[in-house]
C-alpha cells in the first residue's frame, strides 16, 4: 500500500561539502548525510548520483562531448584503432609503438578458449539467443579461472583484463556458429582484432574466406565508439557486482546481462526490429504518434539518452560512416537506412522530441552497419558487449584499486506497512 506521506513536500536546509572533479559539475558529498543529519537521499535510476570517482571517461551530455582519458571520441575514431583505444582506456595514456605491440601480443596470447568451454555450446538449443549463450559461457570462465579471486594482485588484474578482451570475440563467434549449425572457426591472431572476429564469424572449412578490409575497418570503428561510456547501466552493474568481491568473470557476466535490455545495449537490435515493423515511410507518423502516447508502451528505439540531451557524438560519427560503408561494401542503399533517415528527420522536427531533448543515440545507426556486414540482428548486442568489455574491465580495475570503494548497497524510501502482528490463518479476512 503506497504511503501518501512519501509524496509530502517537506524541505530542509543543510550545509554539505562540495567536491569538484577536473571538468563537469561539482558533486555534493553526502557520504556523512545519514550519520550527521539522519537523512538518506532519493534518486530513482541514480539520475543525479555520482557513485564513485573515475578518471576514465568524461561525458558532457548537454554539449554532446565524449572523451576517453581526455581524448575526444572524434579524434580517436578518425586516427586510432580499437586495440590502441583499449590500451588507452585501461592504462590512461596512449601507447608507444612497442607498448602497443606488447599489449596486442598479450591479447593474441589469450584468444583461444578452453576446449571444455567450447563444448558447453552443444548444450544450448540451436535457437538460443546469442546473448543468453554469451552470459552462460562468460559466467563459466569463473570456473576456469578461480585464481582471480585474489583480485588485488595487479598482475592478476592485467591477466583478467587481457583474457576478457581476447576471449569475448571467440566466445561470441562460437555462439553464432552454434546458432547456424556451422563448425567453430579458431582464432587467427595474425589477422588483427576486428578482422579475426569477422573471420571466425564467416569463414567455413570448405572454402577460402578473405575479410573485406572495409568491413574490418567499420567494425573496428564501431568498437572504438562503444568501448566505454562512464557509469552506464552495465558498467555500474559490473562495479556493483564486483564490489562484493565476487570473481571478476562473474561481475562481467552481470554486466552482459544488464547490457542485453532494450533500454541499454539491446536497443541496436530493437531499432532494426522497429524499422522492419514500420516498413514504409508512410507509416512513420503512426509510429511517432504511438511513441508520444502515454498509454502506449511503444518508444522510438535508438532515440533518447539518460545523459545526452543533444545529438550523441557517436551517432554523428556512425551516421556519416553508414553511407560510406554501404557504398564501399557494394551494397545497394538499404531501405531501412532511408527509413531511419526519414524517421530521424520527422522526430527532430516534432515538438514532443524537441521539448524532451530526444536525439538519435549511438544505436540508431549501428544496426544498419552491422546488417551491411552480414551480422544477424540477434548478434548486435553481442558485438556491443565485445567492445564494452574494455570499459567493464577498466572500471572493475579502477574500483578494486580505489581505497574509497565499499560494498555497493543503496538505501530505500520504505512505503510498505509499518510493524504489525502476525494474524492466525483462520482469522484472516482475505484481500477482497
Ligand atoms: N521515445 C518516446 N519517448 C521517449 C523516448 C523514446 N525513445 N525516450 C524518452 N522518452 C520520453 C519519456 O516518455 C519521458 O517523457 P515524459 O517526460 O513526458 O514522461 C521523457 O522522454 C524522459 O524519458 P525517461 O524515460 O525519463 O528518460 P531516461 O533517461 O530514464 O531514459 C532511455 C533514457 C532509457 C535511453 C530512453 O530514452 C529510452 O527508452 N530510449 C529508447 C531505448 C534506447 O534507444 N536505448 C539506448 C540508449 S543508448 C545505450 O544504452 C547505448
CSV table of C-alpha atoms and ligand atoms in Angstrom, one decimal:
chain,number,residue,atom,x,y,z
A,1,UNK,CA,0.0,0.0,0.0
A,2,UNK,CA,1.7,3.2,-1.1
A,3,UNK,CA,2.3,5.7,1.7
A,4,UNK,CA,0.9,9.1,0.7
A,5,UNK,CA,3.4,10.6,3.1
A,6,UNK,CA,6.2,9.7,0.6
A,7,UNK,CA,4.8,12.5,-1.6
A,8,UNK,CA,4.8,15.0,1.2
A,9,UNK,CA,6.6,18.2,0.3
A,10,UNK,CA,8.9,19.0,3.2
A,11,UNK,CA,12.0,20.9,2.8
A,12,UNK,CA,15.2,21.1,4.8
A,13,UNK,CA,18.3,23.2,4.6
A,14,UNK,CA,21.7,21.6,5.1
A,15,UNK,CA,25.2,22.6,4.5
A,16,UNK,CA,27.1,19.9,2.6
A,17,UNK,CA,30.7,19.6,1.4
A,18,UNK,CA,31.2,20.1,-2.3
A,19,UNK,CA,33.7,18.1,-4.4
A,20,UNK,CA,35.0,19.3,-7.7
A,21,UNK,CA,36.3,17.0,-10.5
A,22,UNK,CA,38.6,18.0,-13.3
A,23,UNK,CA,35.8,19.1,-15.5
A,24,UNK,CA,32.0,18.9,-15.2
A,25,UNK,CA,29.5,19.7,-12.5
A,26,UNK,CA,30.7,19.5,-8.9
A,27,UNK,CA,29.1,17.0,-6.6
A,28,UNK,CA,27.6,17.3,-3.1
A,29,UNK,CA,29.4,14.8,-0.8
A,30,UNK,CA,26.5,13.1,1.0
A,31,UNK,CA,28.5,10.2,2.4
A,32,UNK,CA,28.0,11.5,6.0
A,33,UNK,CA,24.5,12.7,5.4
A,34,UNK,CA,22.9,9.9,7.5
A,35,UNK,CA,25.4,9.8,10.3
A,36,UNK,CA,25.4,13.6,10.7
A,37,UNK,CA,21.8,14.6,9.7
A,38,UNK,CA,19.7,11.4,9.7
A,39,UNK,CA,18.7,11.6,6.1
A,40,UNK,CA,19.1,9.3,3.0
A,41,UNK,CA,18.7,10.7,-0.5
A,42,UNK,CA,16.1,9.7,-3.0
A,43,UNK,CA,17.1,9.4,-6.7
A,44,UNK,CA,15.4,6.7,-8.7
A,45,UNK,CA,17.7,5.5,-11.5
A,46,UNK,CA,20.6,7.3,-9.9
A,47,UNK,CA,20.0,10.1,-12.4
A,48,UNK,CA,22.0,12.7,-10.4
A,49,UNK,CA,24.1,10.5,-8.2
A,50,UNK,CA,27.8,10.0,-8.6
A,51,UNK,CA,28.6,6.6,-7.2
A,52,UNK,CA,32.4,6.8,-7.5
A,53,UNK,CA,35.3,8.9,-8.6
A,54,UNK,CA,36.6,7.9,-12.1
A,55,UNK,CA,39.4,9.0,-14.3
A,56,UNK,CA,38.4,7.0,-17.4
A,57,UNK,CA,35.7,8.7,-19.5
A,58,UNK,CA,34.0,12.1,-19.4
A,59,UNK,CA,30.7,13.0,-21.0
A,60,UNK,CA,29.1,16.4,-21.3
A,61,UNK,CA,25.5,15.4,-22.2
A,62,UNK,CA,24.4,19.0,-22.9
A,63,UNK,CA,27.1,19.7,-25.4
A,64,UNK,CA,27.4,16.2,-26.8
A,65,UNK,CA,31.0,15.7,-25.8
A,66,UNK,CA,32.7,12.3,-25.1
A,67,UNK,CA,36.3,12.0,-24.0
A,68,UNK,CA,38.2,8.8,-23.3
A,69,UNK,CA,41.0,9.7,-20.9
A,70,UNK,CA,40.7,13.3,-22.1
A,71,UNK,CA,40.9,12.5,-25.9
A,72,UNK,CA,37.8,13.4,-27.9
A,73,UNK,CA,35.9,10.5,-29.5
A,74,UNK,CA,36.0,12.2,-32.9
A,75,UNK,CA,39.8,12.2,-32.9
A,76,UNK,CA,40.1,8.6,-31.7
A,77,UNK,CA,37.5,7.5,-34.3
A,78,UNK,CA,39.5,9.1,-37.0
A,79,UNK,CA,43.1,8.2,-36.0
A,80,UNK,CA,43.1,5.3,-33.6
A,81,UNK,CA,42.4,1.6,-33.6
A,82,UNK,CA,40.3,-0.4,-31.2
A,83,UNK,CA,43.3,-2.1,-29.5
A,84,UNK,CA,45.1,1.2,-29.1
A,85,UNK,CA,41.9,2.7,-27.6
A,86,UNK,CA,41.6,-0.4,-25.3
A,87,UNK,CA,45.2,0.3,-24.1
A,88,UNK,CA,44.4,3.9,-23.5
A,89,UNK,CA,41.2,3.2,-21.6
A,90,UNK,CA,43.0,0.5,-19.4
A,91,UNK,CA,46.3,2.4,-18.8
A,92,UNK,CA,45.4,6.1,-19.0
A,93,UNK,CA,47.8,7.0,-21.8
A,94,UNK,CA,48.2,6.4,-25.5
A,95,UNK,CA,50.8,3.6,-26.0
A,96,UNK,CA,54.1,3.9,-27.8
A,97,UNK,CA,54.5,1.5,-30.7
A,98,UNK,CA,56.4,-1.0,-28.6
A,99,UNK,CA,53.8,-0.7,-25.8
A,100,UNK,CA,51.0,-1.3,-28.3
A,101,UNK,CA,52.9,-4.3,-29.8
A,102,UNK,CA,53.4,-5.9,-26.4
A,103,UNK,CA,49.7,-5.3,-25.5
A,104,UNK,CA,48.5,-6.7,-28.8
A,105,UNK,CA,50.7,-9.8,-28.3
A,106,UNK,CA,49.2,-10.3,-24.9
A,107,UNK,CA,45.7,-10.2,-26.4
A,108,UNK,CA,46.6,-12.7,-29.1
A,109,UNK,CA,48.1,-15.0,-26.5
A,110,UNK,CA,44.7,-15.4,-24.9
A,111,UNK,CA,42.3,-15.7,-27.8
A,112,UNK,CA,41.8,-19.4,-27.5
A,113,UNK,CA,39.2,-20.7,-25.1
A,114,UNK,CA,39.5,-24.0,-23.2
A,115,UNK,CA,38.1,-26.9,-25.3
A,116,UNK,CA,35.8,-27.9,-22.5
A,117,UNK,CA,34.3,-24.5,-22.6
A,118,UNK,CA,33.8,-24.8,-26.3
A,119,UNK,CA,31.8,-28.0,-25.7
A,120,UNK,CA,29.3,-26.0,-23.5
A,121,UNK,CA,27.7,-24.7,-26.7
A,122,UNK,CA,26.4,-28.1,-27.6
A,123,UNK,CA,24.2,-27.9,-24.5
A,124,UNK,CA,22.3,-24.9,-25.9
A,125,UNK,CA,19.3,-25.2,-28.2
A,126,UNK,CA,20.0,-24.1,-31.8
A,127,UNK,CA,17.8,-21.1,-31.5
A,128,UNK,CA,19.1,-19.9,-28.1
A,129,UNK,CA,19.7,-16.1,-28.2
A,130,UNK,CA,23.4,-15.4,-28.6
A,131,UNK,CA,23.3,-13.0,-25.6
A,132,UNK,CA,22.0,-15.9,-23.5
A,133,UNK,CA,24.9,-18.1,-24.6
A,134,UNK,CA,27.3,-15.3,-24.0
A,135,UNK,CA,26.0,-14.8,-20.5
A,136,UNK,CA,26.3,-18.5,-19.7
A,137,UNK,CA,29.7,-19.1,-21.2
A,138,UNK,CA,31.4,-15.9,-19.9
A,139,UNK,CA,30.0,-16.7,-16.5
A,140,UNK,CA,31.6,-20.2,-16.8
A,141,UNK,CA,35.0,-18.6,-17.2
A,142,UNK,CA,35.0,-18.1,-13.4
A,143,UNK,CA,35.1,-21.9,-13.1
A,144,UNK,CA,38.2,-22.0,-15.3
A,145,UNK,CA,40.0,-19.1,-13.6
A,146,UNK,CA,39.1,-19.3,-9.9
A,147,UNK,CA,42.6,-17.9,-9.2
A,148,UNK,CA,41.3,-14.4,-10.0
A,149,UNK,CA,39.6,-14.4,-6.6
A,150,UNK,CA,42.9,-12.8,-5.4
A,151,UNK,CA,41.8,-9.6,-7.2
A,152,UNK,CA,44.1,-7.1,-5.5
A,153,UNK,CA,47.2,-8.5,-7.3
A,154,UNK,CA,47.9,-6.1,-10.2
A,155,UNK,CA,49.4,-9.0,-12.4
A,156,UNK,CA,46.1,-10.9,-12.0
A,157,UNK,CA,44.1,-7.8,-12.8
A,158,UNK,CA,46.1,-7.4,-16.0
A,159,UNK,CA,45.7,-11.1,-16.9
A,160,UNK,CA,41.9,-10.9,-16.2
A,161,UNK,CA,41.6,-7.8,-18.4
A,162,UNK,CA,43.5,-9.4,-21.3
A,163,UNK,CA,41.6,-12.7,-21.1
A,164,UNK,CA,38.2,-10.9,-21.2
A,165,UNK,CA,39.2,-8.7,-24.2
A,166,UNK,CA,40.8,-11.6,-26.0
A,167,UNK,CA,38.2,-14.3,-25.4
A,168,UNK,CA,34.9,-12.4,-25.9
A,169,UNK,CA,35.2,-12.4,-29.7
A,170,UNK,CA,36.0,-16.2,-29.7
A,171,UNK,CA,33.0,-16.9,-27.4
A,172,UNK,CA,30.7,-14.6,-29.5
A,173,UNK,CA,31.7,-16.2,-32.8
A,174,UNK,CA,31.2,-19.7,-31.2
A,175,UNK,CA,27.7,-18.6,-30.2
A,176,UNK,CA,26.9,-17.5,-33.7
A,177,UNK,CA,28.4,-20.7,-35.3
A,178,UNK,CA,26.3,-22.8,-33.0
A,179,UNK,CA,23.1,-20.9,-33.9
A,180,UNK,CA,23.7,-21.6,-37.6
A,181,UNK,CA,24.9,-25.1,-37.1
A,182,UNK,CA,28.4,-24.4,-38.6
A,183,UNK,CA,31.7,-25.7,-37.4
A,184,UNK,CA,33.5,-23.5,-35.0
A,185,UNK,CA,36.4,-21.5,-36.5
A,186,UNK,CA,39.5,-21.0,-34.3
A,187,UNK,CA,41.0,-17.5,-33.9
A,188,UNK,CA,43.7,-16.4,-36.4
A,189,UNK,CA,45.9,-14.0,-34.4
A,190,UNK,CA,47.8,-12.6,-37.3
A,191,UNK,CA,44.6,-11.1,-38.7
A,192,UNK,CA,44.0,-8.3,-36.1
A,193,UNK,CA,41.1,-7.8,-33.7
A,194,UNK,CA,38.1,-6.9,-35.8
A,195,UNK,CA,39.4,-8.9,-38.9
A,196,UNK,CA,39.8,-12.0,-36.8
A,197,UNK,CA,36.3,-11.7,-35.4
A,198,UNK,CA,34.8,-11.4,-38.9
A,199,UNK,CA,36.9,-14.4,-40.0
A,200,UNK,CA,35.7,-16.5,-37.0
A,201,UNK,CA,32.1,-15.5,-37.8
A,202,UNK,CA,32.0,-16.1,-41.5
A,203,UNK,CA,34.8,-18.5,-42.6
A,204,UNK,CA,33.9,-22.1,-43.4
A,205,UNK,CA,36.3,-25.1,-43.7
A,206,UNK,CA,35.1,-25.7,-47.2
A,207,UNK,CA,36.5,-22.6,-48.9
A,208,UNK,CA,38.9,-19.7,-48.6
A,209,UNK,CA,37.5,-16.7,-46.8
A,210,UNK,CA,39.1,-13.2,-47.0
A,211,UNK,CA,37.7,-10.5,-44.8
A,212,UNK,CA,36.8,-7.3,-46.7
A,213,UNK,CA,39.1,-4.6,-45.2
A,214,UNK,CA,36.3,-2.0,-45.3
A,215,UNK,CA,34.2,-4.3,-43.2
A,216,UNK,CA,37.0,-4.8,-40.7
A,217,UNK,CA,37.6,-1.1,-40.5
A,218,UNK,CA,33.9,-0.3,-40.0
A,219,UNK,CA,33.8,-2.9,-37.2
A,220,UNK,CA,36.9,-1.5,-35.6
A,221,UNK,CA,35.3,1.9,-35.6
A,222,UNK,CA,32.1,0.7,-34.0
A,223,UNK,CA,34.2,-1.0,-31.3
A,224,UNK,CA,36.0,2.3,-30.6
A,225,UNK,CA,32.7,4.1,-30.3
A,226,UNK,CA,31.3,1.6,-27.9
A,227,UNK,CA,34.4,0.9,-25.8
A,228,UNK,CA,33.4,2.9,-22.7
A,229,UNK,CA,30.7,5.3,-21.6
A,230,UNK,CA,31.5,6.1,-17.9
A,231,UNK,CA,28.9,4.9,-15.3
A,232,UNK,CA,26.3,3.5,-17.8
A,233,UNK,CA,23.9,0.8,-16.5
A,234,UNK,CA,26.0,-2.3,-17.5
A,235,UNK,CA,29.3,-0.7,-16.2
A,236,UNK,CA,27.6,0.3,-12.9
A,237,UNK,CA,26.3,-3.3,-12.7
A,238,UNK,CA,29.9,-4.7,-13.1
A,239,UNK,CA,31.0,-2.3,-10.4
A,240,UNK,CA,28.1,-3.2,-8.1
A,241,UNK,CA,28.6,-6.9,-8.6
A,242,UNK,CA,32.4,-6.6,-8.3
A,243,UNK,CA,32.1,-4.5,-5.1
A,244,UNK,CA,31.1,-7.7,-3.2
A,245,UNK,CA,34.5,-9.2,-4.1
A,246,UNK,CA,32.9,-11.8,-6.4
A,247,UNK,CA,35.0,-13.5,-9.1
A,248,UNK,CA,35.5,-10.8,-11.7
A,249,UNK,CA,34.3,-13.0,-14.6
A,250,UNK,CA,31.0,-13.2,-12.6
A,251,UNK,CA,31.0,-9.4,-12.4
A,252,UNK,CA,31.4,-9.1,-16.2
A,253,UNK,CA,28.6,-11.6,-16.7
A,254,UNK,CA,26.3,-9.4,-14.6
A,255,UNK,CA,27.2,-6.5,-16.9
A,256,UNK,CA,26.4,-8.6,-20.0
A,257,UNK,CA,23.0,-9.4,-18.5
A,258,UNK,CA,22.3,-5.7,-18.0
A,259,UNK,CA,23.5,-4.7,-21.4
A,260,UNK,CA,21.0,-7.1,-23.1
A,261,UNK,CA,18.0,-5.0,-22.1
A,262,UNK,CA,16.4,-2.9,-24.9
A,263,UNK,CA,16.7,0.3,-22.8
A,264,UNK,CA,20.5,-0.2,-23.0
A,265,UNK,CA,22.6,-2.3,-25.4
A,266,UNK,CA,19.7,-4.3,-26.7
A,267,UNK,CA,18.5,-1.1,-28.4
A,268,UNK,CA,20.5,-1.7,-31.6
A,269,UNK,CA,18.6,-5.0,-32.2
A,270,UNK,CA,15.3,-3.2,-31.2
A,271,UNK,CA,16.0,-0.4,-33.7
A,272,UNK,CA,16.2,-2.8,-36.6
A,273,UNK,CA,13.1,-4.7,-35.4
A,274,UNK,CA,11.3,-1.4,-35.1
A,275,UNK,CA,12.3,-0.2,-38.6
A,276,UNK,CA,11.3,-3.5,-40.0
A,277,UNK,CA,7.9,-3.2,-38.4
A,278,UNK,CA,7.4,0.4,-39.6
A,279,UNK,CA,8.2,-1.0,-43.0
A,280,UNK,CA,7.4,2.1,-45.1
A,281,UNK,CA,7.9,5.9,-44.8
A,282,UNK,CA,4.1,6.4,-45.0
A,283,UNK,CA,3.7,4.5,-41.6
A,284,UNK,CA,6.2,6.8,-39.7
A,285,UNK,CA,3.6,9.3,-38.5
A,286,UNK,CA,1.5,6.5,-36.9
A,287,UNK,CA,4.6,5.1,-35.0
A,288,UNK,CA,5.7,8.6,-34.0
A,289,UNK,CA,2.2,9.2,-32.6
A,290,UNK,CA,2.4,5.9,-30.7
A,291,UNK,CA,5.8,6.9,-29.2
A,292,UNK,CA,4.1,10.1,-27.9
A,293,UNK,CA,1.1,8.4,-26.5
A,294,UNK,CA,1.5,7.9,-22.7
A,295,UNK,CA,-0.9,5.0,-22.8
A,296,UNK,CA,1.2,3.1,-25.3
A,297,UNK,CA,4.4,1.5,-24.1
A,298,UNK,CA,6.0,1.9,-27.6
A,299,UNK,CA,9.1,4.1,-27.7
A,300,UNK,CA,11.2,5.2,-30.7
A,301,UNK,CA,14.1,2.8,-30.2
A,302,UNK,CA,17.5,4.5,-30.7
A,303,UNK,CA,16.1,7.8,-29.5
A,304,UNK,CA,16.8,9.4,-26.2
A,305,UNK,CA,19.6,9.0,-23.7
A,306,UNK,CA,19.9,9.4,-20.0
A,307,UNK,CA,23.0,11.7,-20.3
A,308,UNK,CA,22.9,13.2,-23.8
A,309,UNK,CA,20.4,16.0,-24.2
A,310,UNK,CA,22.0,16.8,-27.5
A,311,UNK,CA,23.0,14.7,-30.6
A,312,UNK,CA,25.0,11.7,-29.3
A,313,UNK,CA,28.5,12.4,-30.7
A,314,UNK,CA,28.9,8.7,-31.5
A,315,UNK,CA,25.7,8.7,-33.5
A,316,UNK,CA,27.1,11.6,-35.6
A,317,UNK,CA,30.2,9.6,-36.4
A,318,UNK,CA,28.2,6.4,-37.3
A,319,UNK,CA,25.7,8.4,-39.3
A,320,UNK,CA,28.4,9.7,-41.6
A,321,UNK,CA,30.1,6.3,-41.8
A,322,UNK,CA,27.0,4.4,-42.7
A,323,UNK,CA,26.7,5.6,-46.3
A,324,UNK,CA,30.5,5.2,-46.8
A,325,UNK,CA,30.3,1.6,-45.5
A,326,UNK,CA,27.3,0.7,-47.6
A,327,UNK,CA,28.9,2.1,-50.7
A,328,UNK,CA,32.3,0.5,-50.1
A,329,UNK,CA,30.8,-2.9,-49.4
A,330,UNK,CA,29.0,-2.7,-52.7
A,331,UNK,CA,25.5,-2.7,-51.1
A,332,UNK,CA,22.6,-1.1,-52.8
A,333,UNK,CA,21.1,1.6,-50.5
A,334,UNK,CA,19.5,-0.2,-47.6
A,335,UNK,CA,15.7,0.7,-47.5
A,336,UNK,CA,16.0,0.6,-43.7
A,337,UNK,CA,18.6,3.4,-43.9
A,338,UNK,CA,16.2,5.6,-45.9
A,339,UNK,CA,13.5,4.8,-43.4
A,340,UNK,CA,15.8,5.6,-40.5
A,341,UNK,CA,16.9,9.0,-42.1
A,342,UNK,CA,13.2,9.9,-42.6
A,343,UNK,CA,12.2,8.9,-39.1
A,344,UNK,CA,15.1,11.0,-37.7
A,345,UNK,CA,14.1,14.0,-39.8
A,346,UNK,CA,10.4,13.8,-38.7
A,347,UNK,CA,11.2,13.2,-35.0
A,348,UNK,CA,13.7,16.0,-34.8
A,349,UNK,CA,11.1,18.4,-36.1
A,350,UNK,CA,8.4,17.2,-33.6
A,351,UNK,CA,7.8,19.3,-30.5
A,352,UNK,CA,7.5,16.2,-28.3
A,353,UNK,CA,11.1,15.2,-29.1
A,354,UNK,CA,12.4,18.8,-29.1
A,355,UNK,CA,11.0,19.6,-25.7
A,356,UNK,CA,12.4,16.4,-24.2
A,357,UNK,CA,15.7,16.7,-26.0
A,358,UNK,CA,15.4,13.3,-27.5
A,359,UNK,CA,18.0,12.8,-30.2
A,360,UNK,CA,19.2,9.7,-32.0
A,361,UNK,CA,21.7,7.8,-29.9
A,362,UNK,CA,24.6,5.5,-30.9
A,363,UNK,CA,22.4,2.6,-31.6
A,364,UNK,CA,20.1,4.3,-34.0
A,365,UNK,CA,22.5,3.7,-36.9
A,366,UNK,CA,24.9,1.0,-35.6
A,367,UNK,CA,22.5,-1.8,-36.6
A,368,UNK,CA,22.4,-0.7,-40.2
A,369,UNK,CA,26.2,-1.0,-40.4
A,370,UNK,CA,26.1,-4.4,-38.7
A,371,UNK,CA,23.4,-5.5,-41.2
A,372,UNK,CA,25.7,-4.4,-44.1
A,373,UNK,CA,28.5,-6.5,-42.6
A,374,UNK,CA,26.2,-9.6,-42.7
A,375,UNK,CA,25.9,-9.8,-38.9
A,376,UNK,CA,22.4,-11.1,-37.9
A,377,UNK,CA,20.2,-8.9,-35.7
A,378,UNK,CA,20.4,-11.2,-32.7
A,379,UNK,CA,24.2,-10.7,-32.7
A,380,UNK,CA,24.1,-6.9,-32.5
A,381,UNK,CA,24.2,-6.7,-28.7
A,382,UNK,CA,26.9,-9.3,-28.6
A,383,UNK,CA,29.0,-7.1,-30.8
A,384,UNK,CA,28.3,-4.2,-28.4
A,385,UNK,CA,29.4,-6.5,-25.4
A,386,UNK,CA,32.7,-7.2,-27.1
A,387,UNK,CA,33.5,-3.5,-27.4
A,388,UNK,CA,32.2,-2.6,-24.0
A,389,UNK,CA,34.2,-5.3,-22.3
A,390,UNK,CA,37.1,-2.9,-22.4
A,391,UNK,CA,35.2,-0.3,-20.3
A,392,UNK,CA,33.9,-3.0,-17.9
A,393,UNK,CA,37.4,-4.4,-17.1
A,394,UNK,CA,38.8,-0.8,-16.8
A,395,UNK,CA,36.1,0.2,-14.4
A,396,UNK,CA,36.4,-3.1,-12.4
A,397,UNK,CA,40.2,-2.5,-12.1
A,398,UNK,CA,39.6,1.2,-11.1
A,399,UNK,CA,37.1,0.1,-8.5
A,400,UNK,CA,39.2,-2.6,-6.8
A,401,UNK,CA,42.1,-0.2,-6.6
A,402,UNK,CA,40.1,2.7,-5.2
A,403,UNK,CA,40.5,2.9,-1.4
A,404,UNK,CA,37.2,4.8,-1.1
A,405,UNK,CA,35.2,2.0,-2.7
A,406,UNK,CA,32.9,-0.1,-0.4
A,407,UNK,CA,30.3,-2.8,-0.9
A,408,UNK,CA,27.7,-1.2,-3.2
A,409,UNK,CA,24.5,-1.1,-1.2
A,410,UNK,CA,21.8,1.6,-2.0
A,411,UNK,CA,19.2,2.6,0.6
A,412,UNK,CA,15.5,3.0,0.0
A,413,UNK,CA,12.4,5.0,0.9
A,414,UNK,CA,10.2,2.4,2.5
A,415,UNK,CA,6.5,2.8,1.7
A,416,UNK,CA,5.2,-0.6,2.9
A,417,UNK,CA,3.2,-1.3,6.1
A,418,UNK,CA,4.6,-0.4,9.5
A,419,UNK,CA,5.2,-3.1,12.2
A,420,UNK,CA,2.1,-5.3,12.7
A,421,UNK,CA,1.4,-8.6,14.5
A,422,UNK,CA,1.0,-12.0,12.8
A,423,UNK,CA,-2.7,-13.0,12.2
A,424,UNK,CA,-3.7,-16.6,12.5
A,425,UNK,CA,-4.7,-18.1,9.1
A,426,UNK,CA,-8.2,-18.9,10.3
A,427,UNK,CA,-8.7,-15.3,11.3
A,428,UNK,CA,-7.6,-13.6,8.0
A,429,UNK,CA,-10.3,-11.9,6.0
A,430,UNK,CA,-8.5,-12.0,2.7
A,431,UNK,CA,-8.0,-9.2,0.3
A,432,UNK,CA,-11.5,-8.9,-1.2
B,1,LIG,N1,10.5,7.5,-27.5
B,1,LIG,C1,9.5,8.3,-27.0
B,1,LIG,N2,9.5,9.0,-25.8
B,1,LIG,C2,10.7,8.9,-25.1
B,1,LIG,C3,11.8,8.1,-25.6
B,1,LIG,C4,11.7,7.5,-26.8
B,1,LIG,N3,12.7,6.7,-27.3
B,1,LIG,N4,12.8,8.3,-24.6
B,1,LIG,C5,12.3,9.0,-23.7
B,1,LIG,N5,11.1,9.4,-23.9
B,1,LIG,C6,10.2,10.4,-23.1
B,1,LIG,C7,9.7,9.7,-21.9
B,1,LIG,O1,8.4,9.1,-22.1
B,1,LIG,C8,9.6,10.8,-20.9
B,1,LIG,O2,8.5,11.6,-21.3
B,1,LIG,P1,7.7,12.4,-20.1
B,1,LIG,O3,8.7,13.4,-19.5
B,1,LIG,O4,6.6,13.1,-20.8
B,1,LIG,O5,7.3,11.4,-19.1
B,1,LIG,C9,10.9,11.7,-21.3
B,1,LIG,O6,11.1,11.4,-22.7
B,1,LIG,C10,12.1,11.3,-20.4
B,1,LIG,O7,12.3,9.9,-20.6
B,1,LIG,P2,12.9,9.0,-19.4
B,1,LIG,O8,12.5,7.6,-19.7
B,1,LIG,O9,12.5,9.6,-18.1
B,1,LIG,O10,14.4,9.2,-19.6
B,1,LIG,P3,15.6,8.2,-19.1
B,1,LIG,O11,16.8,9.0,-19.0
B,1,LIG,O12,15.1,7.4,-17.9
B,1,LIG,O13,15.7,7.1,-20.3
B,1,LIG,C11,16.3,5.9,-22.2
B,1,LIG,C12,16.7,7.1,-21.3
B,1,LIG,C13,16.1,4.6,-21.4
B,1,LIG,C14,17.5,5.7,-23.1
B,1,LIG,C15,15.1,6.3,-23.0
B,1,LIG,O14,15.3,7.5,-23.8
B,1,LIG,C16,14.7,5.2,-24.0
B,1,LIG,O15,14.0,4.2,-23.5
B,1,LIG,N6,15.1,5.2,-25.3
B,1,LIG,C17,14.8,4.1,-26.2
B,1,LIG,C18,15.8,3.0,-26.0
B,1,LIG,C19,17.2,3.3,-26.5
B,1,LIG,O16,17.4,3.7,-27.6
B,1,LIG,N7,18.1,2.9,-25.6
B,1,LIG,C20,19.6,3.0,-25.9
B,1,LIG,C21,20.2,4.0,-25.1
B,1,LIG,S1,21.9,4.3,-25.6
B,1,LIG,C22,22.7,3.0,-25.0
B,1,LIG,O17,22.4,2.4,-24.0
B,1,LIG,C23,23.9,2.5,-25.7
